XYZ file of C-alpha atoms in Angstrom:
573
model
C 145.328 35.127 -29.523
C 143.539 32.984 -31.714
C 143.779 29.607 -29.432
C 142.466 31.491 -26.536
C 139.570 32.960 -28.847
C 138.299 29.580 -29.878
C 138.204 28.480 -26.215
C 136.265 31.067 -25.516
C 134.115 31.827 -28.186
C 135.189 35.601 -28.333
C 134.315 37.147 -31.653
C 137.630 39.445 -32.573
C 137.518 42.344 -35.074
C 140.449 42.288 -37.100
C 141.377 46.115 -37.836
C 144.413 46.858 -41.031
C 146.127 49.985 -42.084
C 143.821 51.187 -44.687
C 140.933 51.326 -42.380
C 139.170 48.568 -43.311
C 137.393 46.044 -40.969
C 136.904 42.199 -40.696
C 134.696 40.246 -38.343
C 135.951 36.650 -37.464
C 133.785 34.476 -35.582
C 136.749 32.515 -33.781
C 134.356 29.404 -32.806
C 134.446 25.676 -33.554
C 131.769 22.740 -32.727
C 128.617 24.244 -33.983
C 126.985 25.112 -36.858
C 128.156 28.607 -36.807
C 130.547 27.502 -39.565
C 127.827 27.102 -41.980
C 127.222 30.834 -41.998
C 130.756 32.067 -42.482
C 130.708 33.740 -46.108
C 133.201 33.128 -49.095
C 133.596 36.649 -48.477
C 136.014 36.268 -45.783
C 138.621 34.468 -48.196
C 138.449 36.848 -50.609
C 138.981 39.530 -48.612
C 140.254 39.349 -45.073
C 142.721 36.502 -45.755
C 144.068 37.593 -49.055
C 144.845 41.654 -47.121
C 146.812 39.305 -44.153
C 148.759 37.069 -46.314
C 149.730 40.559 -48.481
C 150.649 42.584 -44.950
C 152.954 39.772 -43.174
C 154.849 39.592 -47.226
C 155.421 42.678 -47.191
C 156.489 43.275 -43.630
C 158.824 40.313 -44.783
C 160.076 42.941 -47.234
C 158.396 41.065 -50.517
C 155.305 42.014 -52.775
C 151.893 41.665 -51.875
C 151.406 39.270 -54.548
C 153.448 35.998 -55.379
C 155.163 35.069 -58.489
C 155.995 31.553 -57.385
C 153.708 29.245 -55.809
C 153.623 25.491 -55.032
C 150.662 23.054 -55.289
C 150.263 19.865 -54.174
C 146.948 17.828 -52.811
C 146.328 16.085 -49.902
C 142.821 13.643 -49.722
C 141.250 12.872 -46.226
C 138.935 10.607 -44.954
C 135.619 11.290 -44.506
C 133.218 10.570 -41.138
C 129.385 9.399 -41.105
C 128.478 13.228 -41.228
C 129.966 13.795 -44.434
C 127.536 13.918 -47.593
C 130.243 14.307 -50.875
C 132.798 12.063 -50.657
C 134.648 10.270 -53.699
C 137.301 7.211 -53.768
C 141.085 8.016 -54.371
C 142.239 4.738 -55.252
C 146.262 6.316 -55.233
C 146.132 6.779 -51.528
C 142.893 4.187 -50.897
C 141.057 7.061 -49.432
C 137.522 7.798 -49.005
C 136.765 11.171 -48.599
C 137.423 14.289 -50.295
C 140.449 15.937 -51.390
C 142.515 19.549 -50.461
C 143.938 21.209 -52.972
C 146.437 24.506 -52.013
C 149.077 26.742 -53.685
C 151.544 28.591 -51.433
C 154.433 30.966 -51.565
C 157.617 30.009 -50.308
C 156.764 31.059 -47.033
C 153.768 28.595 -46.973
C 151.165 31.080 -47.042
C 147.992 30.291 -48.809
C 147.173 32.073 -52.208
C 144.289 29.350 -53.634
C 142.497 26.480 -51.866
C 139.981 23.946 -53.150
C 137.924 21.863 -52.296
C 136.944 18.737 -54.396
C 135.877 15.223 -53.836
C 138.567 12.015 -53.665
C 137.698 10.811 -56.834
C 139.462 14.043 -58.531
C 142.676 14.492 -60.264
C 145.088 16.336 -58.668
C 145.528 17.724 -62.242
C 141.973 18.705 -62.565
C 141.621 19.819 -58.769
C 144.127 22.337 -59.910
C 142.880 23.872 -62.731
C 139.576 24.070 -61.016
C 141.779 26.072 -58.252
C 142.819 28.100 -60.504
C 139.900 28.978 -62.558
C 138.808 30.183 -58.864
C 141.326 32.005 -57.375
C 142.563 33.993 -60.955
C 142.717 37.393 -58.737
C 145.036 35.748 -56.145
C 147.261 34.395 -58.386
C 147.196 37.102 -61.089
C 151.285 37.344 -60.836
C 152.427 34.168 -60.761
C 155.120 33.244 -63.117
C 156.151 29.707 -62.294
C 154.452 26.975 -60.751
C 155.950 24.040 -58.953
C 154.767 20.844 -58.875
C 155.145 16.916 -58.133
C 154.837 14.141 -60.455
C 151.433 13.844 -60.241
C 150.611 17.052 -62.408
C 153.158 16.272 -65.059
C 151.739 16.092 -68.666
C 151.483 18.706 -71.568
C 147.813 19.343 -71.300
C 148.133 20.524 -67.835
C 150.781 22.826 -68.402
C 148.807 24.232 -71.499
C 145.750 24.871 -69.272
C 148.182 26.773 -66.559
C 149.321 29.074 -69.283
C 146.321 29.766 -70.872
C 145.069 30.872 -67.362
C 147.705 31.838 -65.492
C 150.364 32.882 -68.214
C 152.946 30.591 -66.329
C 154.923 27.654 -66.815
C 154.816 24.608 -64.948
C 157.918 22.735 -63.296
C 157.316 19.383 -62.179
C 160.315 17.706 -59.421
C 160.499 14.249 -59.502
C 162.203 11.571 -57.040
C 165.223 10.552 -57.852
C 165.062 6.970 -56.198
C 162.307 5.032 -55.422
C 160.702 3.919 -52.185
C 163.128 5.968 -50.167
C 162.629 9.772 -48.707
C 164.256 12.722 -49.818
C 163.472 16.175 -48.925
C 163.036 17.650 -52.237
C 163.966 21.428 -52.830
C 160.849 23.580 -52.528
C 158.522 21.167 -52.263
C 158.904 20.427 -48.692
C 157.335 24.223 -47.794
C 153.689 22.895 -49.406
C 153.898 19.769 -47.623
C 154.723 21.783 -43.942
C 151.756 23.749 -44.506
C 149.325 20.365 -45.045
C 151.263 19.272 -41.052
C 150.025 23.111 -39.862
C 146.299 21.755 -41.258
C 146.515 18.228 -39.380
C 147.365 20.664 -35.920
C 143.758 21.070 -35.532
C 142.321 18.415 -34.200
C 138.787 18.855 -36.741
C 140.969 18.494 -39.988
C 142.070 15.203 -39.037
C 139.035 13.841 -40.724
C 136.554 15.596 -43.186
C 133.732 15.928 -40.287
C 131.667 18.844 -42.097
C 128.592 17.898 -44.206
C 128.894 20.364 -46.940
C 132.750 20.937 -49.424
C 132.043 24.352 -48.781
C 131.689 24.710 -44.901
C 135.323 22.026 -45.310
C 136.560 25.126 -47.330
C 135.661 27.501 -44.593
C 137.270 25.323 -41.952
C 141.002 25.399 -43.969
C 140.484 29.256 -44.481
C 140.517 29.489 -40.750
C 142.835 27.253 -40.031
C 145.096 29.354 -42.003
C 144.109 32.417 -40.745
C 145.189 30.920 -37.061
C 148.571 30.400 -38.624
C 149.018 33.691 -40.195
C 147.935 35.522 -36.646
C 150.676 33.920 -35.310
C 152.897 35.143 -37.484
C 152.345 38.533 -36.299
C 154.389 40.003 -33.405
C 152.605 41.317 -30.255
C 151.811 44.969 -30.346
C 152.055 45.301 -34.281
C 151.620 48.265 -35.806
C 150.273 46.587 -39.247
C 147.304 44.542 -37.164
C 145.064 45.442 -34.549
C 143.157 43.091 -32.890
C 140.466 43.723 -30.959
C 137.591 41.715 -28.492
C 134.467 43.399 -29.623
C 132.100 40.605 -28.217
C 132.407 38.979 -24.723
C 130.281 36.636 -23.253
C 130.213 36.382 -19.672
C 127.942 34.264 -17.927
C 125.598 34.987 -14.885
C 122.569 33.198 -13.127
C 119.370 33.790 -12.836
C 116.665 32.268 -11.440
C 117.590 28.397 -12.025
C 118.561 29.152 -15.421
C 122.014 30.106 -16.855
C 121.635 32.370 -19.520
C 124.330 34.340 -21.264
C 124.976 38.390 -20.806
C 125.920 39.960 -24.348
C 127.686 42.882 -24.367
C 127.279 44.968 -27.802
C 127.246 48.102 -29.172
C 123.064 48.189 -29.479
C 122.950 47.307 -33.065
C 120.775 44.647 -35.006
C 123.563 42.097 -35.246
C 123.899 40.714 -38.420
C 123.046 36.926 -39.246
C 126.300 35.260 -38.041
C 126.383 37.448 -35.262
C 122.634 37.099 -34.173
C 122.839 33.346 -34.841
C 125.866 33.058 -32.247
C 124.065 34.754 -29.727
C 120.674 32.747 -30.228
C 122.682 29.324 -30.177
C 125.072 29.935 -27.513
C 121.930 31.168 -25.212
C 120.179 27.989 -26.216
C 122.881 25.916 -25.454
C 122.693 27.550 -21.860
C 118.790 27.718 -21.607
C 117.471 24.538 -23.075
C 119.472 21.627 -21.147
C 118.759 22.832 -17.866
C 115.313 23.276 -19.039
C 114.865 19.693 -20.241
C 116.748 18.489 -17.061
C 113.535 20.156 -15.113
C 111.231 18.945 -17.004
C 112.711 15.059 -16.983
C 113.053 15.465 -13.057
C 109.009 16.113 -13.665
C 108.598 13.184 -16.006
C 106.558 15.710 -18.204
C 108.907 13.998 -21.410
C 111.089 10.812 -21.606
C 112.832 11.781 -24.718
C 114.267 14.416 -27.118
C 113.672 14.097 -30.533
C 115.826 16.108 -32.606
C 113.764 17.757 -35.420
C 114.831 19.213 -38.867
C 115.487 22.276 -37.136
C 117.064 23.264 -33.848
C 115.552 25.526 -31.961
C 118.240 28.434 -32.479
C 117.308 28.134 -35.991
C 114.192 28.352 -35.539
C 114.538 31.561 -33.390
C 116.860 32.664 -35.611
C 114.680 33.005 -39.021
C 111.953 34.405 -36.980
C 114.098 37.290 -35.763
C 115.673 38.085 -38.817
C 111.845 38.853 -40.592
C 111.638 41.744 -38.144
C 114.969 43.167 -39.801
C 113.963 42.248 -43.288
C 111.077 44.455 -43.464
C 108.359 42.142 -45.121
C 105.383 42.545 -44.246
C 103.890 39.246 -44.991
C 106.218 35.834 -43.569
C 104.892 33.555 -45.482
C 106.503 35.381 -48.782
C 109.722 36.168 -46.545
C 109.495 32.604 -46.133
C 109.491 31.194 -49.484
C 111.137 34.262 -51.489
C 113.851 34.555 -48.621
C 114.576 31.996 -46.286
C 113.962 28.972 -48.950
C 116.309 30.790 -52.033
C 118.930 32.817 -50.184
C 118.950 31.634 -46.634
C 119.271 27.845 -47.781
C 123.014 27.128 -47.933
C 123.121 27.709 -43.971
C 121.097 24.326 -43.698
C 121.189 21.158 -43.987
C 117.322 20.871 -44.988
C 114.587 23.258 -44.586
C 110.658 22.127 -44.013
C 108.050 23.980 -45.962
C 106.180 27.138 -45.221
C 103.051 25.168 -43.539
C 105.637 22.672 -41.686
C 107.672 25.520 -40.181
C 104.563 27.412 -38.950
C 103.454 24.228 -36.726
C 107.428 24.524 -35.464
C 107.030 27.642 -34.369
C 105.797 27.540 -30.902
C 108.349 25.200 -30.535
C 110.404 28.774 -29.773
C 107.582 30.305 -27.437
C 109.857 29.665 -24.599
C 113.612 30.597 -25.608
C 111.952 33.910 -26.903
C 110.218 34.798 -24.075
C 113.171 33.721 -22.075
C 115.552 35.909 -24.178
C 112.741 38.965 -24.024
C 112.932 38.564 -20.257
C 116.815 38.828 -19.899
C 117.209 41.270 -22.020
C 114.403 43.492 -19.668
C 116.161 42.194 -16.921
C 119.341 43.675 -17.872
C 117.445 46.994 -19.141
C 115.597 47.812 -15.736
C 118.895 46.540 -13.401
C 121.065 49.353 -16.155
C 118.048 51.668 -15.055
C 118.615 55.381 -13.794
C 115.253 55.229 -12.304
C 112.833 57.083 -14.589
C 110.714 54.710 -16.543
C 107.207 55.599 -18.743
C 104.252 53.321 -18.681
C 101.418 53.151 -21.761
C 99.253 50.753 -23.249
C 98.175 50.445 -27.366
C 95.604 48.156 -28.948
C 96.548 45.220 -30.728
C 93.242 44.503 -32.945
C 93.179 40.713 -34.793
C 90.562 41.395 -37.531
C 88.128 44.225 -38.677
C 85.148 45.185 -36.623
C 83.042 44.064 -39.047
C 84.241 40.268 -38.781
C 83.928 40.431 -35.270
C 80.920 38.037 -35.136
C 83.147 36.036 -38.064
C 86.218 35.096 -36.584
C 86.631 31.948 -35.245
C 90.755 32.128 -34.381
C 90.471 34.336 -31.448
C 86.929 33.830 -30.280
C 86.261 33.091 -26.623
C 90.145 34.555 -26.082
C 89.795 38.098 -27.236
C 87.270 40.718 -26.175
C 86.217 44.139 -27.889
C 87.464 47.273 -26.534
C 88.155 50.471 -26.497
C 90.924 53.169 -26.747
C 91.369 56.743 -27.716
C 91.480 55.691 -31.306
C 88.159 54.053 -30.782
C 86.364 50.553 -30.852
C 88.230 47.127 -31.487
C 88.258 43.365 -31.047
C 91.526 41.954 -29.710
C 93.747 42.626 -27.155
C 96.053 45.282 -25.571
C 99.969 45.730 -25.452
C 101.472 47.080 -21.644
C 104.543 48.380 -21.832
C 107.540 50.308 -19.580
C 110.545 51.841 -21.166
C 113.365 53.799 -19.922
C 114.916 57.270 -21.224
C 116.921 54.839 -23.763
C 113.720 53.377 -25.324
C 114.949 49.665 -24.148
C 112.467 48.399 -22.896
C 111.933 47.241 -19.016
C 108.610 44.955 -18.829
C 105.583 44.101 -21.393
C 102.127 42.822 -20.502
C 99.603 41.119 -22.632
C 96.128 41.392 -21.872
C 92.686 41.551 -23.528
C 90.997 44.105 -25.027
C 88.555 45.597 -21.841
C 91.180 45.048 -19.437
C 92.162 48.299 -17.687
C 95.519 50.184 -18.160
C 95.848 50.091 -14.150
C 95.199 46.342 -13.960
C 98.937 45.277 -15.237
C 100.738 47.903 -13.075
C 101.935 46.219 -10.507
C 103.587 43.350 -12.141
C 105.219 45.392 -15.054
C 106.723 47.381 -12.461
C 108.475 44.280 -9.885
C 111.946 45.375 -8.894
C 111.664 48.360 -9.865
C 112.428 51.529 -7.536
C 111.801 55.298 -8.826
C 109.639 57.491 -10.564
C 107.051 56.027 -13.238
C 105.370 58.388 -15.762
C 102.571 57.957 -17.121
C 99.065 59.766 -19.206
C 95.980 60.492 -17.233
C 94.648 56.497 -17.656
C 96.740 55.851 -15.190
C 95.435 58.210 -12.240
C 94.292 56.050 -9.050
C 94.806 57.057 -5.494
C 94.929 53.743 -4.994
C 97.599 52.609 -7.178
C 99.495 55.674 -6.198
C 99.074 54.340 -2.204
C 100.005 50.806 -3.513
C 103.246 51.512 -5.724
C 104.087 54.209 -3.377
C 104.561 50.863 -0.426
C 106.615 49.499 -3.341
C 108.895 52.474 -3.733
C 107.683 53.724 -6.805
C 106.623 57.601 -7.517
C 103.425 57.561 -9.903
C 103.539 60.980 -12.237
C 100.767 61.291 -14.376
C 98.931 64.304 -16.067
C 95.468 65.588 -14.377
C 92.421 65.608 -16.295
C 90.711 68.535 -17.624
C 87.459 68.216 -15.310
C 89.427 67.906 -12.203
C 88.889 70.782 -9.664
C 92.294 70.917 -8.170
C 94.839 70.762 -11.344
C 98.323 70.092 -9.584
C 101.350 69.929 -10.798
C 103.940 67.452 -9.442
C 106.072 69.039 -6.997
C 109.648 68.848 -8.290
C 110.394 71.102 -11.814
C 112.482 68.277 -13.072
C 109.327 65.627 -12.831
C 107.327 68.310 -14.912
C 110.318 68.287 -17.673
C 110.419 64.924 -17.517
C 106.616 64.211 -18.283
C 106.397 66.289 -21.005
C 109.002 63.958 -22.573
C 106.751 61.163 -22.095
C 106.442 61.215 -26.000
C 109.227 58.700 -26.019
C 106.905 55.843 -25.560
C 104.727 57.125 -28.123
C 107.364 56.778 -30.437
C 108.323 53.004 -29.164
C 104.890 52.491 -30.331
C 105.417 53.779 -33.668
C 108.595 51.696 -34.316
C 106.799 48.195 -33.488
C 103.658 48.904 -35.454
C 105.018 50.635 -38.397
C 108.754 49.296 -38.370
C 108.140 45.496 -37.421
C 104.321 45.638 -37.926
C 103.000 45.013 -34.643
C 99.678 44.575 -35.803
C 98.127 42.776 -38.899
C 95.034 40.615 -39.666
C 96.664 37.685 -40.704
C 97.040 35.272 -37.459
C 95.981 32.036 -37.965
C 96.360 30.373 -34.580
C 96.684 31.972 -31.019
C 100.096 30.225 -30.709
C 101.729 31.668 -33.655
C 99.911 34.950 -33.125
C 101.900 34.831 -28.858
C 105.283 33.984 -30.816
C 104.686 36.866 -33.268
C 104.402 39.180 -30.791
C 107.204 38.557 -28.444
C 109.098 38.079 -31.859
C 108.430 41.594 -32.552
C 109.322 42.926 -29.062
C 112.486 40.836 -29.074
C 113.543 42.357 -32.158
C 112.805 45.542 -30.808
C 115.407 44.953 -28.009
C 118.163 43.995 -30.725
C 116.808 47.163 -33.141
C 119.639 49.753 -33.729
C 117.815 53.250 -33.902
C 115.838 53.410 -30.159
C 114.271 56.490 -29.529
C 115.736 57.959 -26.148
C 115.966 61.294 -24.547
C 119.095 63.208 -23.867
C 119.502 64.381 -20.218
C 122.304 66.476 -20.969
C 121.152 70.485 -21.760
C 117.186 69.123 -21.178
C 115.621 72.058 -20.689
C 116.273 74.334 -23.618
C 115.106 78.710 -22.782
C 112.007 78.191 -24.240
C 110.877 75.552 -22.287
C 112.244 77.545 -18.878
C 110.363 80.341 -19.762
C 106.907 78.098 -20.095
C 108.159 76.143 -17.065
C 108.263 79.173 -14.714
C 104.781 80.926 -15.792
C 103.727 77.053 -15.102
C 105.300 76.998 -11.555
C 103.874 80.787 -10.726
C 100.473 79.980 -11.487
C 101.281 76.602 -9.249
C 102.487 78.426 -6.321
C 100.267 80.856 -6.616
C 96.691 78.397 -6.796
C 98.592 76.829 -4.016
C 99.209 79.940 -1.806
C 95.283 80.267 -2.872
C 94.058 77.390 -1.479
C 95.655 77.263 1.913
C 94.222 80.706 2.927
C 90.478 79.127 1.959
C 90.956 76.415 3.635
C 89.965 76.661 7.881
């Protein structure tokens, strides 16, 4: 199960008899590792290494372990790496204790250069809580020595026995000891723990912990009762346009960052070569330079400041991304360097935004709502001031009244995912973006009174497309659309009004603080493609829609209808 998951790249939830859940991101060859939290030792593995001992009939925790080191040559990539003149190694060193089934109770992580005494105690100084029964520890001749078994006791309360060879230069299986030394051959079955190939100890750490974890999965039968294992995540791939991107199939929630980081990166790593391939074939670039940051990174910290619910990115930035967010890279820029790389990832968001619509209007049931809001860049009294936006944005106005930037078109279904977006300036007319929002689309479209044209109605009418809209107050002829489930259906048309509310208040839409049209374009598809990944979408609930009050209203409505209907056709010749 777990082979077939890291061919894949299938993200399995790991599901144990007291209820509790694990996520394991089964993936190798990208920097996913780096995000993988110390968490999942100290929890996931240590509850499957208790479950298959005591399906085995033994205690959760061990009373006998067996430690031993093994030290492993480093690549190019690696940064830490230490001499172990014993073995003439370069690299770093792995330091385990196991039961006598081989199953992993402590690992660490040191440099070469280390003791295999001193690796020790620092494993278990770490692991105190794993090893909190252990009794006896074995050993081979290179932890012997009275201060080492000291140390053990003082932390461990346990005694240390150290087997020696008998005869030199010559093999013998010694008793116990082989079991440590079978579980270092399980490590050298995947093909990355050969070598030390990871930059950081800690992502090595992370590494072993899975490896592990593949072993003790194995371990289980099919169709145990203790485990559960379940595909939660599957990526399936599709085409579109001349671009491969990457369908996701989830639950609707904000992921959270390993999660979202898998899904940017593996849609990257769909959407970018073909990309560069076009623009090669074009001889618009002759080279790729890779930067400081990929691109998925890049996408990825810009995402994850619509969850965190700053309001200003610069102090997400340096309070955030540069303290907490810094052990999942190998270097990060500065604030001012990572604003000019962010229209690096104009593109990949707007090519995420699109697929994601793409999937929202083709999962359509056919009833979509249209509106427009303002999106104002600075005061009106620095209109004549602001230099950023002048000659791009124009002054306008809405039913909130006068501003100076531009305005935000955008169709949503009954879910509140959203099905097309529009930017356009500030006196452009609600009508104007219509038609394009609305390509592919086949059904009813609801909409405010902005939105009445004959013309339009004629136009999206050829396209298959039913425009609903309220009348005005002045109009002589006030008629209601013909069908009583249209009229229940408009008066729900609040659900884009609340879509507004989420991406102004919730991800703060709008704000003063742009300081280049670029950055102000990725901000707002930022915010839009955050929306699409938000957990808590408004939506409206088809089932039990009209509720008696509402029928009661609905039928005085459709009497006085029928009845200024019946009205006019006997005035007119």
């Amino acid at each position: 199960m777990y082979q077939k998951a890291v061919a894949n790249g299938v993200c399995y939830q790991v599901t144990f008899l007291s209820g509790s859940q694990y996520i394991f991101i089964l993936r190798y060859g990208t920097r996913t590792q780096n995000l993988i939290q110390a968490v999942c030792w100290k929890q996931s593995q240590k509850k499957l290494v208790g479950l298959i001992r005591t399906k085995n009939g033994r205690k959760e925790m061990t009373s006998f372990c067996i430690i031993d080191a093994q030290s492993v040559k480093n690549t190019d990539t690696a940064e830490n790496k230490g001499y172990d003149a014993g073995k003439k190694v370069s690299g770093i060193k792995r330091h385990i204790a196991v039961d006598t089934q081989g199953l992993p109770h402590a690992i660490c992580i040191t440099t070469a250069n280390v003791t295999d005494r001193a690796g020790a105690e620092l494993m278990f100084e770490t692991a105190k809580d794993n090893l909190a029964e252990v009794q006896n520890v074995l050993a081979d001749g290179g932890y012997r020595g009275e201060k080492f078994a000291e140390t053990v006791n003082e932390l461990l309360s346990a005694t240390v026995e150290v087997v020696k060879r008998n005869e030199l230069h010559s093999f013998v299986v010694l008793p116990k000891r082989w079991i440590v030394e079978r579980s270092f051959s399980c490590l050298e079955k995947c093909r990355r723990l050969w070598k030390n190939c990871e930059r950081l100890m800690n992502t090595s750490l992370h590494m072993v912990i899975l490896a592990f974890v593949t072993l003790i999965l194995r371990r289980f039968q099919t169709g145990s009762k203790e485990l559960k294992i379940q595909k939660i995540h599957h990526y399936t791939y599709s085409c579109q346009n001349e671009f491969l991107t990457k369908q996701v199939t989830t639950d609707g929630a904000m992921m959270d960052l390993v999660e979202l980081y898998v899904i940017i990166d593996d849609f990257c790593k769909a959407f970018m070569p073909r990309y560069l391939k076009i623009l090669k074939n074009k001889k618009q670039i002759t080279r790729v330079r890779t930067g400081m940051l990929s691109t998925s990174e890049i996408v990825w910290i810009i995402l994850l400041f619509q969850e965190s619910g700053f309001a200003c990115f610069k102090w997400y930035y340096d309070n955030k991304v540069l303290t907490e967010y810094r052990c999942y890279f190998r270097q990060l820029p500065s604030y001012n360097r990572f604003t000019e790389l962010m229209p690096n990832s104009l593109l990949v968001l707007l090519r995420l935004f699109n697929y994601l619509t793409y999937l929202n209007r083709r999962n359509s049931i056919g009833i979509e709502y249209i509106d427009s809001t303002k999106i104002g860049v600075c005061h009106n009294k620095r209109i004549r001031s602001n230099k950023v936006f002048s000659g791009v944005a124009e002054i306008g106005k809405s039913t909130m009244g006068w501003f100076f930037g531009f305005k935000l078109h955008i169709t949503c279904n009954t879910s509140g995912n959203l099905t097309g977006m529009s930017i356009t300036k500030g006196n452009v007319d609600d009508r104007v973006p219509v038609v394009k929002l609305i390509n592919g689309f086949k059904g009813k479209l609801f909409a405010d009174k902005g939105y009445l044209s004959k013309t339009l109605a004629a136009q999206l009418a050829a396209m298959g497309v039913t425009l609903i809209t309220t009348a005005r107050n002045n109009m002589k002829s006030r008629l209601m659309p013909a069908e009583l489930f249209d009229v229940i259906m408009l008066k729900k048309r609040s659900i884009i009004e609340s879509v507004f509310n989420l991406l102004k208040n919730r991800l703060q839409l709008c704000h003063t603080r742009h300081r280049s049209i670029a950055n102000f374009v990725v901000y707002i598809i930022s915010v839009i493609t955050g929306y699409q990944l938000f957990a808590n979408k408004p939506k409206i609930t088809l089932n039990n829609l009209i509720c008696p009050s509402d029928q009661a209203e609905l039928a005085l409505e459709r009497t006085t209808f029928n009845t200024l209907q019946a009205w006019l056709t006997l005035r007119v010749p």
